[in-house]
Coordinates of C-alpha atoms and ligand atoms in Angstrom, one line a residue:
M1102 CA 21.8 -18.0 16.3
S1103 CA 22.9 -16.0 19.3
K1104 CA 20.8 -12.9 19.9
T1105 CA 23.6 -11.0 21.7
K1106 CA 24.9 -8.1 19.7
V1107 CA 28.6 -8.7 19.8
V1108 CA 29.8 -6.5 17.0
Q1109 CA 28.9 -2.9 16.4
W1110 CA 28.8 -2.8 12.7
D1111 CA 29.6 0.2 10.6
P1112 CA 26.8 0.8 8.0
A1113 CA 29.4 0.8 5.2
D1114 CA 30.7 -2.6 6.3
I1115 CA 27.1 -3.9 6.3
K1116 CA 26.6 -2.7 2.8
E1117 CA 29.8 -4.3 1.7
E1118 CA 28.9 -7.6 3.4
L1119 CA 25.5 -7.6 1.6
L1120 CA 27.2 -7.1 -1.8
K1121 CA 30.1 -9.4 -1.3
K1122 CA 28.6 -12.6 -2.7
Y1123 CA 27.3 -11.0 -5.9
P1124 CA 29.0 -11.1 -9.3
P1125 CA 30.5 -7.6 -10.0
K1126 CA 27.8 -6.4 -12.4
V1127 CA 25.0 -7.4 -10.0
A1128 CA 26.9 -5.9 -7.0
R1129 CA 27.2 -2.6 -9.0
K1130 CA 23.5 -2.5 -9.6
R1131 CA 22.5 -3.4 -6.1
A1132 CA 24.9 -0.9 -4.6
K1133 CA 22.7 1.9 -6.0
Q1134 CA 19.7 0.6 -4.2
I1135 CA 21.3 0.2 -0.9
M1136 CA 21.7 3.6 0.7
I1137 CA 23.3 4.7 4.0
N1138 CA 21.1 7.4 5.4
E1139 CA 23.2 10.4 5.9
A1140 CA 20.6 13.1 6.0
T1141 CA 21.6 16.1 8.1
E1142 CA 19.7 19.3 8.8
S1143 CA 21.3 21.1 6.0
E1144 CA 22.0 18.5 3.3
A1145 CA 19.7 16.0 1.6
P1146 CA 20.6 12.3 1.8
P1147 CA 22.1 10.6 -1.2
E1148 CA 19.9 9.5 -4.1
I1149 CA 18.5 6.0 -4.2
V1150 CA 17.8 4.0 -7.4
A1151 CA 14.2 2.8 -7.2
N1152 CA 11.4 1.5 -9.4
V1153 CA 13.8 -0.3 -11.7
R1154 CA 13.7 -4.0 -12.9
T1155 CA 14.7 -6.6 -10.4
I1156 CA 17.8 -8.4 -11.6
P1157 CA 16.8 -11.9 -13.0
G1158 CA 17.7 -14.7 -10.7
I1159 CA 17.2 -12.7 -7.5
I1160 CA 14.4 -13.8 -5.3
T1161 CA 12.5 -10.5 -5.0
M1162 CA 9.7 -9.6 -2.5
R1163 CA 7.8 -7.9 -5.3
G1164 CA 4.5 -8.8 -6.9
C1165 CA 3.2 -8.2 -10.5
T1166 CA 1.3 -5.4 -12.3
Y1167 CA -1.9 -7.4 -12.3
A1168 CA -1.6 -7.8 -8.5
G1169 CA -1.3 -4.1 -8.0
C1170 CA -4.4 -3.4 -10.2
K1171 CA -6.8 -6.2 -9.6
G1172 CA -5.7 -7.1 -6.0
V1173 CA -4.7 -3.8 -4.4
I1174 CA -6.8 -1.0 -5.9
M1175 CA -9.9 -2.8 -7.2
G1176 CA -10.0 -5.8 -4.9
P1177 CA -11.5 -4.1 -1.8
T1178 CA -14.6 -2.8 -3.6
R1179 CA -17.5 -5.1 -2.8
D1180 CA -20.1 -4.4 -5.4
I1181 CA -18.1 -4.5 -8.6
V1182 CA -17.7 -7.9 -10.3
N1183 CA -14.0 -8.3 -11.0
I1184 CA -13.3 -10.8 -13.8
T1185 CA -9.8 -12.0 -14.4
H1186 CA -9.2 -12.6 -18.1
G1187 CA -6.6 -15.3 -18.3
P1188 CA -5.7 -18.8 -17.1
I1189 CA -7.2 -19.9 -13.8
G1190 CA -4.1 -19.6 -11.7
C1191 CA -4.0 -15.8 -11.7
G1192 CA -7.5 -15.5 -10.6
F1193 CA -7.4 -18.3 -8.1
Y1194 CA -4.2 -17.2 -6.4
S1195 CA -5.3 -13.6 -6.1
W1196 CA -8.7 -14.6 -4.6
L1197 CA -9.1 -13.3 -1.1
T1198 CA -5.4 -13.4 -0.3
R1199 CA -5.2 -9.9 0.9
R1200 CA -7.0 -9.1 4.2
N1201 CA -9.0 -6.2 2.9
Q1202 CA -12.2 -6.4 4.9
T1203 CA -15.6 -5.2 3.9
S1204 CA -19.0 -4.9 5.5
P1205 CA -21.7 -6.1 3.1
G1206 CA -23.8 -3.1 3.7
P1207 CA -27.6 -2.9 3.8
D1208 CA -28.0 -4.1 0.2
G1209 CA -25.8 -7.1 0.9
E1210 CA -24.2 -6.7 -2.5
N1211 CA -20.8 -8.2 -2.0
Y1212 CA -18.9 -10.1 -4.7
M1213 CA -15.7 -10.3 -2.9
P1214 CA -16.1 -13.9 -1.8
Y1215 CA -16.3 -15.0 -5.4
C1216 CA -13.5 -15.7 -7.8
F1217 CA -14.4 -14.8 -11.4
S1218 CA -12.2 -15.9 -14.2
T1219 CA -12.4 -16.7 -17.9
D1220 CA -10.3 -19.8 -17.3
M1221 CA -8.5 -19.6 -20.6
Q1222 CA -7.4 -22.9 -22.2
D1223 CA -4.8 -23.7 -24.8
Q1224 CA -7.3 -23.2 -27.6
D1225 CA -8.2 -19.7 -26.4
I1226 CA -4.5 -18.7 -26.4
I1227 CA -4.3 -20.0 -30.0
F1228 CA -7.6 -18.7 -31.4
G1229 CA -8.1 -15.7 -29.1
G1230 CA -10.2 -15.3 -25.9
E1231 CA -12.5 -12.3 -26.7
K1232 CA -15.6 -14.5 -27.3
K1233 CA -15.0 -16.3 -24.0
L1234 CA -14.6 -12.9 -22.3
E1235 CA -17.9 -11.7 -23.7
A1236 CA -19.7 -14.8 -22.6
A1237 CA -18.2 -14.4 -19.1
I1238 CA -19.4 -10.8 -18.8
Q1239 CA -22.9 -11.9 -19.9
E1240 CA -22.9 -14.7 -17.5
A1241 CA -21.8 -12.5 -14.6
Y1242 CA -24.5 -10.0 -15.5
D1243 CA -27.2 -12.5 -15.8
L1244 CA -26.4 -14.0 -12.4
F1245 CA -25.8 -10.8 -10.4
H1246 CA -26.9 -7.7 -12.3
P1247 CA -24.0 -5.7 -10.7
K1248 CA -23.5 -2.0 -11.1
G1249 CA -20.1 -2.6 -12.6
I1250 CA -18.0 -5.3 -14.1
C1251 CA -14.2 -4.9 -14.4
I1252 CA -11.9 -6.9 -16.6
F1253 CA -8.3 -7.6 -15.7
S1254 CA -5.8 -8.7 -18.3
T1255 CA -3.2 -11.2 -17.3
C1256 CA 0.1 -11.8 -19.2
P1257 CA -1.1 -14.1 -21.9
V1258 CA -3.9 -11.8 -22.8
G1259 CA -1.4 -9.1 -23.6
L1260 CA 0.8 -11.5 -25.5
I1261 CA -1.9 -12.7 -27.8
G1262 CA -3.5 -9.2 -28.2
D1263 CA -7.1 -9.7 -27.1
D1264 CA -8.7 -6.3 -27.2
V1265 CA -10.3 -6.2 -23.7
H1266 CA -11.3 -2.6 -24.0
A1267 CA -13.3 -3.2 -27.2
V1268 CA -15.1 -6.1 -25.6
A1269 CA -15.9 -4.0 -22.5
K1270 CA -17.2 -1.2 -24.6
K1271 CA -19.4 -3.5 -26.6
M1272 CA -20.8 -5.2 -23.5
K1273 CA -21.4 -1.9 -21.7
A1274 CA -23.6 -0.7 -24.7
K1275 CA -25.3 -4.1 -24.9
L1276 CA -26.2 -4.4 -21.2
G1277 CA -27.2 -0.8 -20.8
D1278 CA -27.4 -0.5 -17.0
C1279 CA -23.9 -1.9 -16.1
N1280 CA -20.6 0.0 -16.3
V1281 CA -18.1 -2.4 -17.9
F1282 CA -14.5 -1.4 -18.3
A1283 CA -11.2 -3.1 -18.6
F1284 CA -7.5 -2.7 -17.5
S1285 CA -4.5 -3.5 -19.5
C1286 CA -2.7 -4.6 -16.4
E1287 CA -0.8 -7.6 -17.7
G1288 CA 1.7 -8.9 -15.0
Y1289 CA 4.7 -7.9 -17.1
K1290 CA 3.5 -4.4 -17.8
G1291 CA 5.7 -2.7 -15.3
V1292 CA 8.6 -3.5 -12.9
S1293 CA 6.3 -4.3 -10.0
Q1294 CA 2.7 -3.9 -8.7
S1295 CA 3.2 -0.2 -8.7
A1296 CA 2.5 0.0 -12.4
G1297 CA -0.8 -1.8 -11.7
H1298 CA -1.8 1.0 -9.2
H1299 CA -1.2 3.6 -11.9
I1300 CA -3.2 1.7 -14.5
A1301 CA -6.1 1.2 -12.0
N1302 CA -6.1 4.8 -11.0
N1303 CA -6.4 6.0 -14.6
Q1304 CA -9.2 3.7 -15.5
V1305 CA -11.3 4.3 -12.3
F1306 CA -10.9 8.0 -12.8
T1307 CA -11.9 7.8 -16.5
H1308 CA -14.8 5.4 -16.2
L1309 CA -16.2 5.8 -12.7
V1310 CA -15.3 9.0 -10.8
G1311 CA -18.0 11.7 -11.3
E1312 CA -20.8 9.3 -12.4
N1313 CA -23.0 10.1 -9.5
K1314 CA -24.2 13.7 -10.0
E1315 CA -26.5 13.7 -6.9
P1316 CA -25.3 16.7 -4.8
R1317 CA -24.1 16.0 -1.3
T1318 CA -25.1 18.2 1.6
E1319 CA -23.1 16.9 4.5
E1320 CA -20.5 19.0 6.3
Y1321 CA -16.7 18.6 6.1
K1322 CA -16.6 16.2 3.1
I1323 CA -13.3 14.4 2.4
N1324 CA -12.0 11.5 0.4
L1325 CA -9.7 9.1 2.0
L1326 CA -7.2 7.9 -0.6
G1327 CA -4.9 5.0 -0.3
E1328 CA -6.6 3.2 2.7
Y1329 CA -7.4 -0.4 2.0
N1330 CA -9.0 -1.6 5.2
I1331 CA -6.4 -4.3 5.9
G1332 CA -7.4 -6.0 9.1
G1333 CA -10.1 -3.5 9.6
D1334 CA -8.0 -0.3 9.6
G1335 CA -10.5 1.6 7.6
F1336 CA -13.3 0.7 10.0
E1337 CA -11.4 2.3 12.8
I1338 CA -10.5 5.4 10.7
D1339 CA -14.2 5.7 9.7
R1340 CA -15.2 5.4 13.4
I1341 CA -13.0 8.3 14.3
L1342 CA -13.9 10.5 11.3
K1343 CA -17.6 10.0 12.1
K1344 CA -17.1 10.8 15.8
C1345 CA -15.4 14.1 14.7
G1346 CA -18.3 14.9 12.3
I1347 CA -16.2 14.5 9.2
T1348 CA -18.0 12.9 6.2
N1349 CA -15.9 10.4 4.3
I1350 CA -17.4 10.5 0.8
A1351 CA -15.1 7.8 -0.8
T1352 CA -12.3 5.6 0.4
F1353 CA -10.0 4.4 -2.4
S1354 CA -10.6 1.7 -1.8
G1355 CA -11.0 -0.1 1.5
N1356 CA -14.6 -1.1 2.3
S1357 CA -15.7 0.8 -0.7
T1358 CA -18.6 0.6 -3.1
Y1359 CA -19.2 1.6 -6.7
D1360 CA -21.1 4.6 -5.6
Q1361 CA -18.3 5.9 -3.4
F1362 CA -16.0 6.1 -6.4
A1363 CA -18.8 7.6 -8.5
S1364 CA -19.3 10.4 -5.9
A1365 CA -15.7 11.3 -5.1
Q1366 CA -15.9 14.6 -7.0
H1367 CA -18.3 15.9 -4.2
A1368 CA -15.6 16.0 -1.6
D1369 CA -13.9 19.2 -0.6
L1370 CA -10.5 17.7 0.4
S1371 CA -8.6 14.6 -0.5
C1372 CA -6.6 13.0 2.3
V1373 CA -3.8 10.7 1.0
M1374 CA -2.7 7.8 3.2
C1375 CA -0.7 5.6 0.8
H1376 CA 1.0 8.0 -1.4
R1377 CA 2.5 5.4 -3.7
S1378 CA -0.7 3.6 -4.8
I1379 CA -3.0 6.5 -5.3
N1380 CA -1.3 9.9 -5.7
Y1381 CA -2.4 9.9 -9.3
V1382 CA -6.0 10.0 -8.3
A1383 CA -5.4 12.8 -5.8
D1384 CA -3.7 14.9 -8.6
M1385 CA -6.5 14.2 -11.1
L1386 CA -9.2 15.1 -8.6
E1387 CA -7.5 18.3 -8.0
T1388 CA -7.0 19.1 -11.7
K1389 CA -10.5 18.1 -12.9
Y1390 CA -12.7 19.2 -9.9
G1391 CA -10.5 21.6 -7.9
I1392 CA -10.2 19.4 -4.8
P1393 CA -6.9 20.1 -3.0
W1394 CA -5.0 17.2 -1.4
I1395 CA -3.0 16.7 1.7
K1396 CA -0.9 13.8 3.0
V1397 CA -2.2 12.2 6.2
N1398 CA -1.2 9.2 8.3
F1399 CA -3.6 7.3 10.6
I1400 CA -0.9 4.7 11.6
G1401 CA 0.1 5.7 15.1
A1402 CA -1.9 7.5 17.7
E1403 CA 0.1 10.8 17.5
A1404 CA 0.0 10.6 13.7
T1405 CA -3.8 10.2 13.9
A1406 CA -4.2 13.2 16.1
K1407 CA -1.9 15.2 13.8
S1408 CA -3.9 14.2 10.7
L1409 CA -7.2 15.0 12.3
R1410 CA -5.9 18.5 13.3
K1411 CA -4.7 19.0 9.7
I1412 CA -8.1 18.2 8.4
G1413 CA -9.7 20.6 11.0
K1414 CA -7.3 23.4 10.0
Y1415 CA -8.2 23.0 6.4
F1416 CA -11.9 23.5 6.9
G1417 CA -11.0 26.2 9.5
D1418 CA -14.3 26.0 11.3
K1419 CA -14.3 26.3 15.0
K1420 CA -17.1 23.8 15.5
L1421 CA -15.1 21.1 13.8
I1422 CA -11.7 22.1 15.4
D1423 CA -13.3 21.9 18.9
K1424 CA -14.9 18.6 18.1
I1425 CA -11.6 17.1 16.9
E1426 CA -9.9 18.3 20.0
A1427 CA -12.6 16.7 22.2
V1428 CA -12.2 13.4 20.4
I1429 CA -8.5 13.4 20.7
A1430 CA -8.8 14.3 24.4
E1431 CA -11.3 11.4 24.9
E1432 CA -9.3 8.8 23.0
M1433 CA -5.7 9.5 24.0
P1434 CA -5.6 8.7 27.8
E1435 CA -6.2 5.0 27.2
V1436 CA -3.6 4.9 24.4
E1437 CA -1.0 6.8 26.4
A1438 CA -1.5 4.6 29.5
I1439 CA -0.9 1.4 27.4
A1440 CA 2.0 3.0 25.5
K1441 CA 3.7 3.9 28.8
D1442 CA 3.4 0.4 30.2
V1443 CA 4.5 -1.3 27.0
R1444 CA 7.4 1.2 26.6
S1445 CA 8.9 0.1 29.8
R1446 CA 9.7 -3.2 28.0
T1447 CA 10.1 -2.2 24.4
E1448 CA 12.2 0.9 24.8
G1449 CA 15.5 0.5 22.9
K1450 CA 14.4 -2.6 21.0
T1451 CA 15.2 -2.7 17.3
A1452 CA 13.2 -3.4 14.2
M1453 CA 13.6 -3.7 10.5
L1454 CA 10.7 -2.9 8.1
F1455 CA 10.5 -4.0 4.5
V1456 CA 7.0 -3.5 3.1
G1457 CA 5.4 -2.4 -0.1
G1458 CA 5.5 1.2 -1.0
S1459 CA 4.3 3.1 2.1
R1460 CA 4.1 1.1 5.3
A1461 CA 7.9 1.1 5.9
H1462 CA 7.3 4.8 6.4
H1463 CA 4.0 4.9 8.2
Y1464 CA 4.8 2.2 10.8
Q1465 CA 7.9 4.0 12.0
E1466 CA 5.4 6.2 13.9
L1467 CA 4.1 3.3 15.9
F1468 CA 7.6 2.0 16.6
N1469 CA 8.7 5.4 17.8
E1470 CA 5.7 5.6 20.1
M1471 CA 7.1 2.4 21.7
G1472 CA 10.6 3.7 21.9
M1473 CA 11.8 1.2 19.3
K1474 CA 14.5 2.0 16.7
T1475 CA 14.3 1.1 13.0
L1476 CA 17.7 -0.1 12.0
S1477 CA 17.0 -0.7 8.4
A1478 CA 14.0 -0.2 6.2
G1479 CA 12.9 0.0 2.6
Y1480 CA 10.2 -0.6 0.0
E1481 CA 9.5 -3.3 -2.4
F1482 CA 8.3 -1.0 -5.1
G1483 CA 8.5 2.6 -3.9
H1484 CA 9.6 5.3 -6.3
R1485 CA 12.3 7.8 -5.5
D1486 CA 9.6 10.2 -4.2
D1487 CA 8.6 7.7 -1.6
Y1488 CA 12.1 7.7 -0.2
E1489 CA 13.3 11.2 -0.9
G1490 CA 10.1 13.2 -1.0
R1491 CA 8.0 14.7 -3.7
R1492 CA 10.6 17.4 -4.3
V1493 CA 12.6 14.9 -6.5
I1494 CA 9.7 14.1 -8.8
P1495 CA 11.0 16.6 -11.5
D1496 CA 14.3 14.9 -11.5
I1497 CA 13.1 11.3 -11.9
K1498 CA 14.2 9.9 -15.2
I1499 CA 11.4 8.4 -17.3
D1500 CA 12.6 5.1 -18.5
A1501 CA 11.1 2.6 -21.0
D1502 CA 9.3 0.7 -18.3
S1503 CA 7.5 3.8 -17.0
R1504 CA 6.7 4.8 -20.6
N1505 CA 4.8 1.6 -20.9
I1506 CA 2.1 3.0 -18.6
E1507 CA -0.4 5.4 -20.1
E1508 CA -0.3 8.9 -18.8
I1509 CA -3.9 10.3 -19.2
E1510 CA -4.6 14.0 -19.9
V1511 CA -6.9 15.5 -17.4
E1512 CA -8.3 19.0 -17.7
A1513 CA -10.5 21.2 -15.5
D1514 CA -14.1 20.1 -16.0
P1515 CA -16.0 23.1 -17.6
E1516 CA -19.0 22.5 -15.4
L1517 CA -17.9 20.7 -12.3
Y1518 CA -14.6 22.4 -11.6
R1519 CA -14.9 24.4 -8.4
A1520 CA -11.8 25.7 -6.6
R1521 CA -12.5 24.8 -3.0
K1522 CA -10.4 27.6 -1.6
T1523 CA -9.4 30.9 -3.2
E1524 CA -5.8 31.5 -4.0
E1525 CA -5.6 33.9 -1.0
E1526 CA -7.0 31.3 1.3
I1527 CA -4.5 28.7 0.1
K1528 CA -1.7 31.1 0.5
A1529 CA -2.8 32.1 4.0
L1530 CA -2.7 28.5 5.1
E1531 CA 0.6 27.9 3.4
D1532 CA 2.1 31.0 5.1
A1533 CA 1.0 29.5 8.4
G1534 CA 3.0 26.3 7.6
Y1535 CA 0.2 24.3 6.0
E1536 CA 1.5 21.9 3.4
F1537 CA -0.6 20.8 0.4
K1538 CA 0.6 18.1 -2.0
H1539 CA 3.5 17.5 0.2
Y1540 CA 5.2 14.3 1.1
D1541 CA 8.7 13.9 2.6
G1542 CA 9.1 10.2 2.1
L1543 CA 10.8 7.6 4.2
N1544 CA 14.4 8.8 4.5
P1545 CA 13.7 11.6 7.0
D1546 CA 12.1 9.0 9.4
M1547 CA 15.4 7.2 9.6
D1548 CA 18.3 8.0 11.9
K1549 CA 21.6 8.9 10.5
G1550 CA 23.7 5.8 9.6
T1551 CA 20.7 3.5 9.2
I1552 CA 20.4 1.5 6.0
V1553 CA 17.6 2.1 3.4
I1554 CA 17.3 -0.7 0.9
D1555 CA 15.1 -0.7 -2.2
D1556 CA 13.7 -4.0 -3.5
L1557 CA 15.3 -6.2 -0.7
N1558 CA 15.6 -9.8 -1.6
Q1559 CA 15.7 -13.1 0.2
Y1560 CA 19.5 -13.3 0.4
E1561 CA 19.9 -9.8 1.7
A1562 CA 17.1 -10.2 4.2
E1563 CA 18.7 -13.1 5.8
K1564 CA 22.1 -11.5 5.7
L1565 CA 20.8 -8.3 7.4
V1566 CA 19.2 -10.3 10.2
E1567 CA 22.3 -12.3 10.7
L1568 CA 24.5 -9.2 10.9
L1569 CA 22.4 -6.8 12.8
K1570 CA 20.1 -9.2 14.8
P1571 CA 17.1 -7.0 15.2
D1572 CA 14.5 -7.7 17.8
L1573 CA 11.8 -7.8 15.2
F1574 CA 11.6 -8.1 11.4
C1575 CA 8.6 -6.8 9.5
A1576 CA 7.6 -7.8 6.0
G1577 CA 5.3 -10.3 4.3
I1578 CA 4.4 -13.9 4.1
K1579 CA 7.2 -14.8 1.8
E1580 CA 9.7 -13.7 4.3
K1581 CA 8.0 -14.9 7.4
F1582 CA 9.3 -18.3 8.0
S1583 CA 12.8 -17.9 6.7
I1584 CA 13.2 -15.1 9.2
Q1585 CA 11.6 -16.9 12.1
K1586 CA 13.9 -19.9 11.4
L1587 CA 16.8 -17.5 12.2
G1588 CA 15.3 -17.0 15.7
V1589 CA 13.9 -13.5 15.1
P1590 CA 10.2 -12.8 15.5
M1591 CA 8.5 -11.7 12.3
K1592 CA 5.4 -9.6 12.0
Q1593 CA 3.6 -9.4 8.7
L1594 CA 2.8 -5.7 8.0
H1595 CA 0.9 -6.5 4.8
S1596 CA -1.7 -8.9 6.2
Y1597 CA -1.0 -8.2 9.9
D1598 CA -0.9 -12.0 10.3
S1599 CA -4.3 -12.5 11.7
G1600 CA -4.4 -9.2 13.7
G1601 CA -5.4 -5.6 13.3
P1602 CA -6.7 -3.0 13.0
Y1603 CA -3.5 -1.1 13.7
A1604 CA -4.7 2.3 12.4
G1605 CA -6.2 5.0 14.6
F1606 CA -6.3 5.0 18.4
K1607 CA -7.8 1.5 19.0
G1608 CA -5.4 0.2 16.4
A1609 CA -2.3 1.7 18.2
I1610 CA -3.3 -0.1 21.3
N1611 CA -3.6 -3.4 19.4
F1612 CA -0.2 -2.9 17.9
Y1613 CA 1.6 -1.9 21.1
T1614 CA 0.3 -5.0 23.0
E1615 CA 1.0 -7.4 20.1
I1616 CA 4.5 -6.1 19.5
D1617 CA 5.2 -6.1 23.2
R1618 CA 4.4 -9.8 23.4
L1619 CA 6.3 -10.6 20.2
V1620 CA 9.6 -8.9 21.1
G1621 CA 9.4 -9.9 24.8
S1622 CA 8.8 -13.6 24.0
K1623 CA 11.6 -16.0 25.1
V1624 CA 10.6 -18.6 22.6
W1625 CA 12.8 -17.1 19.9
S1626 CA 16.0 -17.6 21.8
Y1627 CA 15.3 -21.4 22.0
M1628 CA 14.8 -21.5 18.3
K1629 CA 17.3 -23.8 16.5
A1630 CA 17.0 -24.3 12.8
P1631 CA 17.0 -28.0 11.8
W1632 CA 20.5 -27.7 10.2
Q1633 CA 21.9 -26.2 13.4
E1634 CA 20.9 -29.3 15.4
N1635 CA 21.7 -31.9 12.7
P1636 CA 24.2 -30.3 10.3
E1637 CA 24.1 -33.3 8.0
L1638 CA 20.9 -34.1 6.3
T1639 CA 19.9 -37.7 6.8
A1640 CA 17.0 -39.5 5.2
T1641 CA 15.5 -43.0 4.9
F1642 CA 13.3 -44.6 2.3
V1643 CA 9.7 -44.9 3.5
W1644 CA 9.7 -48.7 2.9
E1645 CA 12.7 -49.2 5.2
Ligands
LIG3153 FE1 0.0 1.2 -0.3 FE2 -1.1 -0.8 0.7 FE3 1.5 -0.2 0.8 FE4 0.4 -0.9 -1.6 FE5 0.7 -3.5 -1.1 FE6 -0.8 -3.5 1.1 FE7 1.7 -2.8 1.2 MO1 1.0 -5.3 0.8 S1 -1.5 -0.1 -1.3 S2 1.9 0.5 -1.1 S3 0.6 -2.6 -3.0 S4 -0.1 0.7 1.8 S5 -0.9 -4.9 -0.5 S6 -2.5 -2.1 1.7 S7 0.6 -4.0 2.6 S8 2.5 -4.1 -0.4 S9 3.0 -1.1 2.0

């Protein structure tokens, strides 16, 4: 494929091209998920349809509810034994496939390298798997004596009706010193992994948060919500927080431990990185314990500085504010020098970003810092608020699929609720432009006339690349090689390929230098797909 951009496409034509091959009914549905960003200062961009079922037959980029619960939220916690209740495939294929890093800690309690599964067989499906699950919990306990054991339901478990919660309750009582609880996170439970996040949030909040009553005496205590330590991002953020004198009580859930979750109620502020996966916990912490939450972003050096200042402003203490400024002043010169050098080569280059439910938003910061333009972006499983901002939440229609997920009732705790700021203090901050519980979503990041696409699929991804020829495409492993075969470099923004961290100041430097190499490499222009060289497939028998 030639990389010269011969045609200047109109976004409406691109949309039409993407839809052209579909049968009319499919095209009508997809049209509502492909949005031309027309936001202006005065008017909001058009609505996008999101968090709805993928049309059968389409090769989606999405994962399942079990993946969102077991893999995304609970996966990065090292000292909880995670048992997959189901056939071996679900456990095996979700075993260490996400690059959430951990440090084993002084106690060395780390079960992440293990794969625990009840390995259900045909007879368990027919006669029920509860006994097998009970035995698996007992076996894990006897071997490791962990603080907690979590049970994750896979599709067949839901279909045959095993009562995983009753088993967990029974075993918790029997074992005495081990917190056992379960998740009804069957893969089919929602339209994507997003449902699994919600289910995980509810159970962790119900069974774990608040367990550790030991008071905490550190200064400037925060929770970092929605940071999963992919490629070591969380390590870099923790380095910066520590340098500023900020205490991170609990990360949900990168490099986390049982005790971090159990102590989260001691924080005075929740900082939300990935809004999609964890906003439920942020809200529940506020309702039950009185901890306010703010949106932060540690992807991008400027964004990191901004987020630190936001934390400083909340606590309003001169000592902290000065320290934060000193840290920014110390870290920024190196970042800026490298950004400037890289920018001389990356300025004006173009990218497309299709990742999960928050990174297509966060990473635009890093690309902006390099002078790169995002032509098209979208989420696999974002909801409308992740595109259009939280202001649309009251207008989001609850459908049967969302109703499938339990909404738990949370009330102010009669003993532990403590408003961290008085109403006047909150108001004074807000009057000065401070935003609590605020998130604008992805659309405002995008230039006018760019294309925002929800639940992009294999066909549309290739078509987009063919039409717009970006200098870089960012998505996941399923997309990687099909895009590279089109002669366009592809960066995985889920796993970071083998790179990272990309968060914080050191992460920004890593990202700039890697992307510079990727988009500047000549190798892609030599790329010829096999069918371009030999249009006709030929084959011989091995015995010939
Ligand atoms: Fe949040 Fe994530 Fe993401 Fe996500 Fe994910 Fe991930 Fe992601 Mo892959 S929690 S929504 S379910 S930031 S695993 S660390 S990279 S799709 S954009």
